[in-house]
């Protein structure tokens, strides 16, 4: 009985296939004829025409063969699933096009689109790194310190958050107390005023004053951090001042600290942008002043990341200083005299990443909190606050001008503070910063500070019984003296054992009480989103520009737009760099400042798009010599009408002639994914450049909740893209496009659509039953009432995983202290998101993807799964469009809830560079348990890892087992008393995109469940994150079909993909040393990631292979020669300037240790 049934099914199916194949052949032959009949395609010999048809037929036969194979497979599957035999409605002709449904009801691609080249070859050695039980051998693990500290916040006396400090007068009898007072001015490149307004009103006066006043007395010193302001001043000022400035640098009176374009935010920023702004600053300093900074100075970022320590160390800095650290941690570090430590990466066993770090002990970087523990005393030594001035001391004891009469008592009072402060450190060398925001903007202030201090110094230095020597100094002068006393000698050799080794990070920052700065992880999320759009776009522009120049030069000419496009790149770099500032990306500027940043980001995206379009056109041309800047026609298909609008796409007007669409893959791995374009017709036939039909899915555009456009459609089509390469596709109007399938739609809780061409409307599920969508790798279940995810059945798993998504609200406190741009001060646990009426839910199903979209009043929320082979098909895509503009003191969160027993442990990324372990600390308030989330967070139990990947920075927490909670947007009506002076009320309609990845942990991983500090993403986790962050770029033609004739079918910029654990961070063209144009060399930056191989699915079908960190650069760039490779610092500067030429190596193989970033300058032609 069973066999007969099976046989009849087989025969039936075989018949269907045969009929279908015949139809397909006819259709294809017809199509080939149609295309060939077009006049554009004619001038070919008859022979070649016949050859082409023959090869088409051969291909069809091959397809047919594959179909038969598939049928055989299906029968095999079915023989074990007799009960489902009746569901074998495999081939359904839907409006004459192709459509496949599997036995389980899920959609299916044609066979030759369903598999990719098989899988990963990860060497054992590459997997070894993550499976070690190492964690940096640090003396202090920040995670342990959090565990131990009581966070009880007792009153510490004059040093409120600390303790009384005692000393004996004879403590310095044997060795003098050596004090370096370091004058500085903190210049925010945008906060209460825009960058330009600050420059005009204050900063240029500060720099002018510096040039004037400091040359008057060689004892006077200063440190300067923000190169963005310096570069602007440099352009504006005269040669005389530039020369004075250079002299001050040369004499050591003036030091450029950090040398970044800005003092970057360290929480929300991605390491690539952090590095970009550092490169921009260091390159500027190198070109204009011939210097490379030695010490870093970060007095204002709201919490500190070990990623910054890594980047600084890699850029050749020897020392760094940080300030905004949780007061309880400062207190513990002070008590243990650990404020100076070697900061080591958690994953570094050997200490090769160590950098000497100084943590400032007190509340702030202003004068009252830097001379010693008592702000009431220290404030009296801020001589800008002398009576009669605009600022005064809140402790109500004003400074006194220093005179012969009072100098003794004033000196003793100040020295007492210095001595107390020095008791917190291990050496008798003391650092005392002297400055504040936008200080020294009048000549008078230079005189007030330097004059009064000099009188005190002169007194102390001429009284040996005080056993102190005090002077103005720079940061590096301090470090040099301090390390010398510590026994380090002159060189930076962090091996003395004099300082403790610390691993971990300094989030989440609290400056007092329960005032945790976790609000800014999400504040102004629209611009956090836009920042990352620019990041990926600029990266593509950089890489394409660099390789375009190299290809042109290889052919013996120069690219026509080299200068023009390079200056657009530089503009874009500087705009992105500016936004990394700790009041930019953080969302803590005033409204007009936010708009100023927004339009800079917007302009930068337009600039990057322009550079991409030009480079794409050059690279794609059959005849690159024919490149003509007056006949450009390829453009990035993106419309952004203003700096805060959502992006949209052009409508491609289809006709019987071909519309070319060029896709660029910015990843150095090949990929298969869908791309989307908008068209004016649904009967669109998509072909790849070799004229093969490509599967496509038509999706409606919605006018409103339940009405669709009949004139415009979205078409998604499947693309296989080469690593770092272009592929050409063509769209044409066709009567019955064989592989184009209109989506199947269902609407719940809304007026049902009458069947709209060409979509098939299906009945929503019956009341009380769940909504289901399925693709090859998984099946999703949603509530038909709320439209929200309830469960996921992963292919091959025994049971459905309980995985729910919901939304919730936080309010703010009713007390005086309320949430604002910086602070998150919630009124307790989040309240469920409740709405009066069940939402409209739209279900879209098709062969490429299926999606459930829920139209909640504040979020358009969609969960989509792709029916694609490889990486794309293995995770859920979650997109939200958030709008809370009508709310009052509310914050919206999205939660993913599972049954995972993660025991309060979860992991969040630091700047997309590394994963940091987090724990739910019940002893801390709720807001302390939120962390930055620039790219990735995961939690795991012994069997499963659940990762949430993001393409923008937001705040995240895990307040319950199995749960991750992301803050999507915040609307706060008041200031939170951190100087901004306003709430956050300029909310925008904000998009965000996530991927949710479910992986099984292998046996090896389960054994390691107790590893307390470290975790690494799987190769799949990394690749999914990179795919999310670097989507393919679609370029369309503004010219007729003639255009595509002149284009190549594809361009492979790389001859091979990179190993899948190596990310191509950038190829960045260096500026010429002689003019503003591009120079001859490019900077190449590579990052080798740490990978955890013990998670499944390991089969990525993505050519994932590893090479133990070895990258052969020779022959890597198709059609180009790598003429020299020179290892550099991460800032692309030479580590040893004088060895410049000798270090140019003839070997073009480079090796990266796991987790490391390496940079090189290349000469490619
Ligand atoms: Zn600042």
PDB file of C-alpha atoms and ligand atoms in Angstrom, residues 186-191 226 263 299-302 324 365 437-438 581-583 822, ligand 1:
ATOM      1  CA  UNK A 186      39.097  71.164  27.190  1.00  0.00           C
ATOM      2  CA  UNK A 187      37.637  72.105  23.815  1.00  0.00           C
ATOM      3  CA  UNK A 188      34.538  70.133  22.842  1.00  0.00           C
ATOM      4  CA  UNK A 189      34.180  70.101  19.062  1.00  0.00           C
ATOM      5  CA  UNK A 190      30.457  70.725  19.544  1.00  0.00           C
ATOM      6  CA  UNK A 191      28.264  70.531  22.651  1.00  0.00           C
ATOM      7  CA  UNK A 226      41.679  68.258  19.692  1.00  0.00           C
ATOM      8  CA  UNK A 263      38.481  63.062  22.125  1.00  0.00           C
ATOM      9  CA  UNK A 299      39.445  63.548  30.575  1.00  0.00           C
ATOM     10  CA  UNK A 300      35.807  63.680  29.503  1.00  0.00           C
ATOM     11  CA  UNK A 301      34.510  60.540  27.703  1.00  0.00           C
ATOM     12  CA  UNK A 302      31.739  58.961  29.773  1.00  0.00           C
ATOM     13  CA  UNK A 324      35.406  59.335  34.091  1.00  0.00           C
ATOM     14  CA  UNK A 365      38.894  67.293  35.612  1.00  0.00           C
ATOM     15  CA  UNK A 437      36.279  73.654  29.529  1.00  0.00           C
ATOM     16  CA  UNK A 438      37.362  76.324  27.002  1.00  0.00           C
ATOM     17  CA  UNK A 581      33.409  63.288  19.747  1.00  0.00           C
ATOM     18  CA  UNK A 582      32.020  62.505  23.192  1.00  0.00           C
ATOM     19  CA  UNK A 583      29.112  64.914  22.725  1.00  0.00           C
ATOM     20  CA  UNK A 822      23.249  61.295  29.920  1.00  0.00           C
TER      21      UNK A 822
HETATM   22 ZN1  LIG B   1      33.956  67.263  26.709  1.00  0.00          ZN
END
